[in-house]
Coordinates of C-alpha atoms and ligand atoms in Angstrom, one line a residue:
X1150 CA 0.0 0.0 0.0
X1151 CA 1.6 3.6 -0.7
X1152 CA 1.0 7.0 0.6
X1153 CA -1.3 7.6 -2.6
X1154 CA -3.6 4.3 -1.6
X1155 CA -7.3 4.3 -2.0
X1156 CA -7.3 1.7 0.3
X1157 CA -9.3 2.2 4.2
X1158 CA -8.5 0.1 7.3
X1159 CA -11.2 -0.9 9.5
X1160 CA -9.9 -1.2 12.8
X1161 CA -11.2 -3.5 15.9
X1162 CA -10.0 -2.6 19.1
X1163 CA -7.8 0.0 18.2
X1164 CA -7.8 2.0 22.0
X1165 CA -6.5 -1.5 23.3
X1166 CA -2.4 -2.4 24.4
X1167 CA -1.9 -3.6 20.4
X1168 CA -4.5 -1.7 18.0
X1169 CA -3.2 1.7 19.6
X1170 CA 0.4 0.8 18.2
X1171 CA -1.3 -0.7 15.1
X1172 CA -3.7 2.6 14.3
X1173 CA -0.3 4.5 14.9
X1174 CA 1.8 2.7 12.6
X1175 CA -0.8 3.0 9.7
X1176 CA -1.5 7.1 10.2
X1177 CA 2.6 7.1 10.4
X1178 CA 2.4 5.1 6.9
X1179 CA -0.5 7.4 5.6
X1180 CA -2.6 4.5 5.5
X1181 CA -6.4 6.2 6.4
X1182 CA -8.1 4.1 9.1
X1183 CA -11.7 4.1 10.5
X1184 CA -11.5 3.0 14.1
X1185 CA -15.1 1.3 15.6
X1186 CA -15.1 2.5 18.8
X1187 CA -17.1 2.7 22.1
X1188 CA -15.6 6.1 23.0
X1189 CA -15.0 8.3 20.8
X1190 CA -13.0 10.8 23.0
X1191 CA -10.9 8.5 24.1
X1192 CA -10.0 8.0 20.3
X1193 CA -9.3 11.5 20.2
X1194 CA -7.0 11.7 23.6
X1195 CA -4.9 8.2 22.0
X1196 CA -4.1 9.7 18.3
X1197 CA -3.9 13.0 17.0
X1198 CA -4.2 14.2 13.5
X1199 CA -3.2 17.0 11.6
X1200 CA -6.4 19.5 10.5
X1201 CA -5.6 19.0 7.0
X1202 CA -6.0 15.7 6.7
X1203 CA -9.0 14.8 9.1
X1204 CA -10.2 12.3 6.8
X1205 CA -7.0 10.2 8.0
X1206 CA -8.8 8.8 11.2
X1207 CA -12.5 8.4 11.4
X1208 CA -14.4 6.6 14.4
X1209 CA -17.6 4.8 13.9
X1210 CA -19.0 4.8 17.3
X1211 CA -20.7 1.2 18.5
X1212 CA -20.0 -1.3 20.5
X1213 CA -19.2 -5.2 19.6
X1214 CA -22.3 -6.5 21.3
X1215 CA -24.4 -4.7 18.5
X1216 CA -22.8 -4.7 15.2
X1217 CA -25.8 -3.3 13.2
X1218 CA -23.2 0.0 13.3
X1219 CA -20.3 -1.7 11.8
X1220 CA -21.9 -3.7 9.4
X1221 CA -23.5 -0.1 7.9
X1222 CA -19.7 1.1 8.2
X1223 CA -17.5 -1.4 6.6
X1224 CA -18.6 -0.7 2.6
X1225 CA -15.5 1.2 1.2
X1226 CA -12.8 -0.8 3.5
X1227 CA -10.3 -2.8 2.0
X1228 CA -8.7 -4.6 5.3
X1229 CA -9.6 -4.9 8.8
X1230 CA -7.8 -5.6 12.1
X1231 CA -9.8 -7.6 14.6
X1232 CA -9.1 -8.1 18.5
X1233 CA -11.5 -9.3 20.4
X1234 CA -10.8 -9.1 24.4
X1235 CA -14.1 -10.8 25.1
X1236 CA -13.8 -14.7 26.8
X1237 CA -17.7 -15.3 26.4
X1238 CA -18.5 -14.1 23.1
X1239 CA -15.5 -14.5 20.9
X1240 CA -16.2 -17.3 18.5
X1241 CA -19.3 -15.6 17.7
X1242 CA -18.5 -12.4 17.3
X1243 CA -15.7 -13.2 15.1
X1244 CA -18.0 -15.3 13.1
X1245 CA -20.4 -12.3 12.9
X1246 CA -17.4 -10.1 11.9
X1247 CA -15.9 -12.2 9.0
X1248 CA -19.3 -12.5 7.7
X1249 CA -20.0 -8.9 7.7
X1250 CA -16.7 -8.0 6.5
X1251 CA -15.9 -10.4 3.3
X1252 CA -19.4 -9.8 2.6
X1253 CA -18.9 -5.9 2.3
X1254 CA -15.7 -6.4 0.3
X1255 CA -13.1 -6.5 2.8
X1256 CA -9.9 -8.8 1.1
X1257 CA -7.5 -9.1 4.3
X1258 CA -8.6 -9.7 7.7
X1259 CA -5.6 -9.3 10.4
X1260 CA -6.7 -11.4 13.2
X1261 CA -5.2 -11.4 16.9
X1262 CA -5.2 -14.7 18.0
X1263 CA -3.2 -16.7 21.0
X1264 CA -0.6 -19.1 21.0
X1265 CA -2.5 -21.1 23.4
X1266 CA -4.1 -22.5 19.8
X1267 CA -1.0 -25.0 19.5
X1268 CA -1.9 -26.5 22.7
X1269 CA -3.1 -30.3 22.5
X1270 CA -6.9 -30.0 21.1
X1271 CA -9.2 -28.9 23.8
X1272 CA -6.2 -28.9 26.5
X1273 CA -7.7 -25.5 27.3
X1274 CA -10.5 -22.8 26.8
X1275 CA -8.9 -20.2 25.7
X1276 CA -7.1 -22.0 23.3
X1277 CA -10.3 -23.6 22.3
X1278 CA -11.8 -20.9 21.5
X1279 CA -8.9 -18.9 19.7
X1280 CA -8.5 -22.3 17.4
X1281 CA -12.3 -22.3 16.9
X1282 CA -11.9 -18.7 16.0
X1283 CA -9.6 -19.3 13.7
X1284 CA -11.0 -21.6 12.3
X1285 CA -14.6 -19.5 11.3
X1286 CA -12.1 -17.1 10.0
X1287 CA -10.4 -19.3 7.6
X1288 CA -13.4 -20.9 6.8
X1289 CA -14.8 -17.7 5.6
X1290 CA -11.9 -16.2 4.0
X1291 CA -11.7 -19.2 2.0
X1292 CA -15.4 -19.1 1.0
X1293 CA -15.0 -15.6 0.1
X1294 CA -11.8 -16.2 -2.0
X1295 CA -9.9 -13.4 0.3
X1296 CA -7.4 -13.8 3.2
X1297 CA -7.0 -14.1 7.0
X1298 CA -3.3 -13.5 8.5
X1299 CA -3.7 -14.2 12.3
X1300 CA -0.8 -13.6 14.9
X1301 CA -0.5 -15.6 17.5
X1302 CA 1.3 -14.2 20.1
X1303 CA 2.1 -15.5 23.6
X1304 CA 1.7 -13.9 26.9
X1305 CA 1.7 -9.9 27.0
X1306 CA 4.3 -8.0 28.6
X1307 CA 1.6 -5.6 29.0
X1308 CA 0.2 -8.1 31.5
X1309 CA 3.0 -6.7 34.3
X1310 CA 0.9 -3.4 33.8
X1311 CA -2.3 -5.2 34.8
X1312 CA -3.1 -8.0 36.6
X1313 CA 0.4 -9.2 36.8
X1314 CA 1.9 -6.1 38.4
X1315 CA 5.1 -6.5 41.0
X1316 CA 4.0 -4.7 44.4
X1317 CA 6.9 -2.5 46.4
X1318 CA 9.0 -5.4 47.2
X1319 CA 7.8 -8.7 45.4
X1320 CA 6.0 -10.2 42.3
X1321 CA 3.9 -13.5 42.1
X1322 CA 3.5 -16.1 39.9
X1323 CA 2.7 -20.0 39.5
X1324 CA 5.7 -20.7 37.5
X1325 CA 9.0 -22.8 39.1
X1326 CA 11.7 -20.0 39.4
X1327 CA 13.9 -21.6 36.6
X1328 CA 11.3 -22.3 34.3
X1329 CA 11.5 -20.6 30.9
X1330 CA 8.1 -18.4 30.0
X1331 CA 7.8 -16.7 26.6
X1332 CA 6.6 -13.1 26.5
X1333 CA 5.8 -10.6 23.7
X1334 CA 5.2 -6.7 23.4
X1335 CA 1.9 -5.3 22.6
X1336 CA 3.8 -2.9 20.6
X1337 CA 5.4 -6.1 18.2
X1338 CA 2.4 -7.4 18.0
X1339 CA 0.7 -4.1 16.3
X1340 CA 3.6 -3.4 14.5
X1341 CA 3.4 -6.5 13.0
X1342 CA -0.2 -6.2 12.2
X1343 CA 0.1 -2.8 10.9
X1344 CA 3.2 -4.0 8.3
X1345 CA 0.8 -6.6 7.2
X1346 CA -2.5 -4.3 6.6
X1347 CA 0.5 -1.7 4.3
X1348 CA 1.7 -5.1 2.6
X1349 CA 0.3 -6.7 -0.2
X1350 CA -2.5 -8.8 0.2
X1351 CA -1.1 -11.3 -1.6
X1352 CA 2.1 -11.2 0.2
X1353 CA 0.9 -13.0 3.6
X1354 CA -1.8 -14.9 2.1
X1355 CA -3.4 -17.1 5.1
X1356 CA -0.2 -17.0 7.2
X1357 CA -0.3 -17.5 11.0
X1358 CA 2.5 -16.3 12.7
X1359 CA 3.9 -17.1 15.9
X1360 CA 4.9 -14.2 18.7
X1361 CA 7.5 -14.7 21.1
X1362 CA 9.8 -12.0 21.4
X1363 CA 11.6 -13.0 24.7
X1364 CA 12.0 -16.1 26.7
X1365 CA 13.0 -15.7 30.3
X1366 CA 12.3 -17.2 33.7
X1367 CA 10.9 -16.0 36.9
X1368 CA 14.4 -16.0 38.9
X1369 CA 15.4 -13.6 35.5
X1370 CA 12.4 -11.5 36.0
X1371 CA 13.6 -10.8 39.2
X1372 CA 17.0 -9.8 38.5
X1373 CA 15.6 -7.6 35.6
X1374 CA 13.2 -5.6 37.9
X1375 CA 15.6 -4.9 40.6
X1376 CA 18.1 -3.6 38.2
X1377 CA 15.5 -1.3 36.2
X1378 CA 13.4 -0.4 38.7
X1379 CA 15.8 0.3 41.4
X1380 CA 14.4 -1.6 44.2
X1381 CA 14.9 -5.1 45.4
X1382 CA 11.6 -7.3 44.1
X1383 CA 12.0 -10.8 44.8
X1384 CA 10.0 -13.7 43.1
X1385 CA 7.0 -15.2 45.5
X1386 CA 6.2 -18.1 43.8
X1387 CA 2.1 -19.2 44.4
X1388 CA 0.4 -22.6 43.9
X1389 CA -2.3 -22.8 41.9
X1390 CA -4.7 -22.7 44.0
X1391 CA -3.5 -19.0 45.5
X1392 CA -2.6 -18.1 41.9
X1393 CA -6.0 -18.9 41.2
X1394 CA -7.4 -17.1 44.1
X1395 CA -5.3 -13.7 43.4
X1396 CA -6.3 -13.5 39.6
X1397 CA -10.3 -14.2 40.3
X1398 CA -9.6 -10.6 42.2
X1399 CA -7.8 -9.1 39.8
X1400 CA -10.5 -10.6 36.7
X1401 CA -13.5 -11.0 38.4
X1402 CA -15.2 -10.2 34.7
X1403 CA -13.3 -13.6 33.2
X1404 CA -15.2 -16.7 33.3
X1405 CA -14.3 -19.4 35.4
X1406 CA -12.7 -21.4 32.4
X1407 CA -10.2 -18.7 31.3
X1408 CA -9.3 -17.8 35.2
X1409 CA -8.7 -21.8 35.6
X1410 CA -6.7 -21.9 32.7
X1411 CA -4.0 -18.5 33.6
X1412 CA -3.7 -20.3 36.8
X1413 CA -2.8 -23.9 35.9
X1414 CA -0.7 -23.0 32.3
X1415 CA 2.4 -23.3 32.1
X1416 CA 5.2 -23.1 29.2
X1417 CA 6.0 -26.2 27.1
X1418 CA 9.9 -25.2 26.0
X1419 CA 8.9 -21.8 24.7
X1420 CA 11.4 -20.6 21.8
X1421 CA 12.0 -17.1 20.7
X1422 CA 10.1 -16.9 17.2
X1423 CA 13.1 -16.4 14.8
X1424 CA 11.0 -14.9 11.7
X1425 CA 9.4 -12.1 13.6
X1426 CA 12.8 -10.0 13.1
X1427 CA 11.9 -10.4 9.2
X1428 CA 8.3 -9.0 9.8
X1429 CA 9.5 -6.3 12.0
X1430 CA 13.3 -5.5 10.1
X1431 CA 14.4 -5.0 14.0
X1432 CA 14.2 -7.5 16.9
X1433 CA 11.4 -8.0 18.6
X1434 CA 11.5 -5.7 22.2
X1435 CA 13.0 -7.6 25.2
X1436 CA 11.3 -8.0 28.9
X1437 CA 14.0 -5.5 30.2
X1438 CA 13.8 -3.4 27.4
X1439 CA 9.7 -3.4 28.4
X1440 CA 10.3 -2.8 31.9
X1441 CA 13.2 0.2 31.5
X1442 CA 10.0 1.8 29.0
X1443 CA 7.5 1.4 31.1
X1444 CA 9.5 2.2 34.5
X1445 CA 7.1 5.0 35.5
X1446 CA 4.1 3.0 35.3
X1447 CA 6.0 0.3 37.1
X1448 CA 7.3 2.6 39.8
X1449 CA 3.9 4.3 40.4
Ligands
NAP1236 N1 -2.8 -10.7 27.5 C1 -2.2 -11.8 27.0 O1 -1.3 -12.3 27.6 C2 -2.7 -12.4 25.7 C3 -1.9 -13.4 25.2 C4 -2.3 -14.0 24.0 C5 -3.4 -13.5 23.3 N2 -4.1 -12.5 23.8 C6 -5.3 -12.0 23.1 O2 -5.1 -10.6 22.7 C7 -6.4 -10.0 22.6 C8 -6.4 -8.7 23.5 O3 -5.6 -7.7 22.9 P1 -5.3 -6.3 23.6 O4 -4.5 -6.6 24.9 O5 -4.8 -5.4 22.6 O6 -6.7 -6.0 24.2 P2 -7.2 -4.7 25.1 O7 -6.0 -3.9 25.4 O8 -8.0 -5.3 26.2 O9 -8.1 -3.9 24.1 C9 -9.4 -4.3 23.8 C10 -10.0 -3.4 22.7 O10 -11.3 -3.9 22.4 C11 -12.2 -2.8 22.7 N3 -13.4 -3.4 23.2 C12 -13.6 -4.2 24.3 N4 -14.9 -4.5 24.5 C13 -15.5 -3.9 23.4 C14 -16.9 -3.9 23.0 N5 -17.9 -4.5 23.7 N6 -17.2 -3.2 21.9 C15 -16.3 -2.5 21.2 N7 -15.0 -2.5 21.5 C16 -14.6 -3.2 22.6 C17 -11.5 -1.9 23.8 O11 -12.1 -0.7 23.8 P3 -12.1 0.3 25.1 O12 -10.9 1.1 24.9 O13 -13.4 1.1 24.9 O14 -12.1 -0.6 26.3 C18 -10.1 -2.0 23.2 O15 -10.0 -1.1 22.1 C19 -7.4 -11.0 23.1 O16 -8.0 -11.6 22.1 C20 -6.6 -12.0 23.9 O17 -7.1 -13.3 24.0 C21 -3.8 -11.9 25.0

């Protein structure tokens, strides 16, 4: 796609941890999007446009447990980036979506999915519902003759941000203190999404991509926040059941399904994905790098 493209991206989730970077990216690459949006002035407070060119960023307001407003919106979009942060609906609103979407002419769908989906079949529910996801995306795309690219990424390093924040002197976990857990940045994972939505179509086809952008283990994590943040924060590691107990606090909104599953997973010999440096033409950001950006936040 060039600066001169007729081409409009419809964007899903865009005030989130990845769409922000991915609605970023694009206006950076003078790729016009249209974000669908429950707030439209907290649109305006993430991205700023110049007056000139207004019709670089439009919002459609509505909310994803009523598409009638997106499905009016999506004629005269050529690509659309879809997250879905919703553990009860997902399959079907993805389903909806796709539908909607090829159906309105749409030829690339950029779909955030979850590593979780290369789990043994039904081993979990949220990788049961990603796959199944996935699935009613490919199965549309292909009925449509158009594409799906999904990214399946691994755990956020956004997470320490959320639900996963270290306290003054300690962070918790499930995880044995020497075993390797993969991590990713929200900001790889709209980069990436934004490079494919600028690409050619044709170019990613129906690729899935794995996202792991850094491997390290609780002892490491550690280490990395005592050095960065300037504070000694040892690792307190739970058992399930008290890991379970501390996220139902945290995500009282998940169902029981997904809590069960964050507090009983655990890492089968995660590996750095080596091809994300060719998507992104730089490596993909580290856990310290994460933590020495966000330090602020982190120290707050
Ligand atoms: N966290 C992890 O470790 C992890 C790992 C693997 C995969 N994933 C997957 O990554 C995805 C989440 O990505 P993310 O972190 O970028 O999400 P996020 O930060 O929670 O953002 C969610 C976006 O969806 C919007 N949204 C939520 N409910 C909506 C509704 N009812 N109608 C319209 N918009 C709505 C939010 O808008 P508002 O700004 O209005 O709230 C926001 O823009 C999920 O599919 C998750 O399964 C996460």
């Amino acid at each position: 796609m060039s600066s001169t493209t007729t081409e409009r991206v419809f964007i899903i989730g865009g005030t989130g941890n990845t769409g922000t970077v991915a609605v970023r990216d694009l206006l950076a690459k003078k790729v016009p999007v249209t974000l669908y949006a429950r707030n439209p002035e907290k649109v305006a407070s993430l991205f700023s446009t110049t007056a000139d060119d207004e019709s670089a960023l439009k919002v459609v307001q509505g909310d994803l447990q009523d598409l009638a407003p997106l499905k009016k919106a999506l004629a005269g979009h050529t690509r659309l980036l879809l997250v879905v942060n919703d553990f009860e609906n997902m399959v079907q609103i993805k389903t909806d979506v796709a539908e909607a979407a090829y159906g309105a002419g749409i030829k690339q769908i950029v779909d955030i999915s979850s590593l979780t989906v290369t789990d043994a079949w039904r081993s979990s529910y949220i990788g049961t519902i990603h796959l199944e996801s996935e699935q009613v995306l490919l199965a549309a795309a292909k009925a449509h003759g158009t594409n799906v690219v999904t990214l399946r990424p691994t755990r956020f390093l956004s997470n320490m941000l959320r639900h996963d924040r270290p306290g003054p002197t300690s962070f918790t976990d499930n995880a044995d203190p020497d075993a390797p857990q993969g991590w990713i940045s929200p900001n790889d994972i709209g980069a990436v999404a934004a490079v494919i939505l600028s690409d050619d179509v044709k170019k990613h086809r129906n690729a899935a991509y794995t996202m792991v952008g850094d491997v390290i283990t609780a002892k490491q994590r550690a280490e990395i926040f005592t050095r960065v943040l300037g504070r000694p924060i040892a690792y307190h590691q739970l058992t399930v059941l008290e890991r379970y107990n501390a996220l139902a606090a945290h995500l009282s909104f998940f169902p029981f399904t997904a809590l069960y599953d964050l507090a009983s997973m655990r890492d089968h010999s995660p590996l750095v994905s080596r091809g994300l440096v060719i998507l992104l033409g730089r490596n993909p950001e580290t856990f310290e790098e994460y933590v020495k950006a966000n330090k602020q936040a982190l120290t707050l």
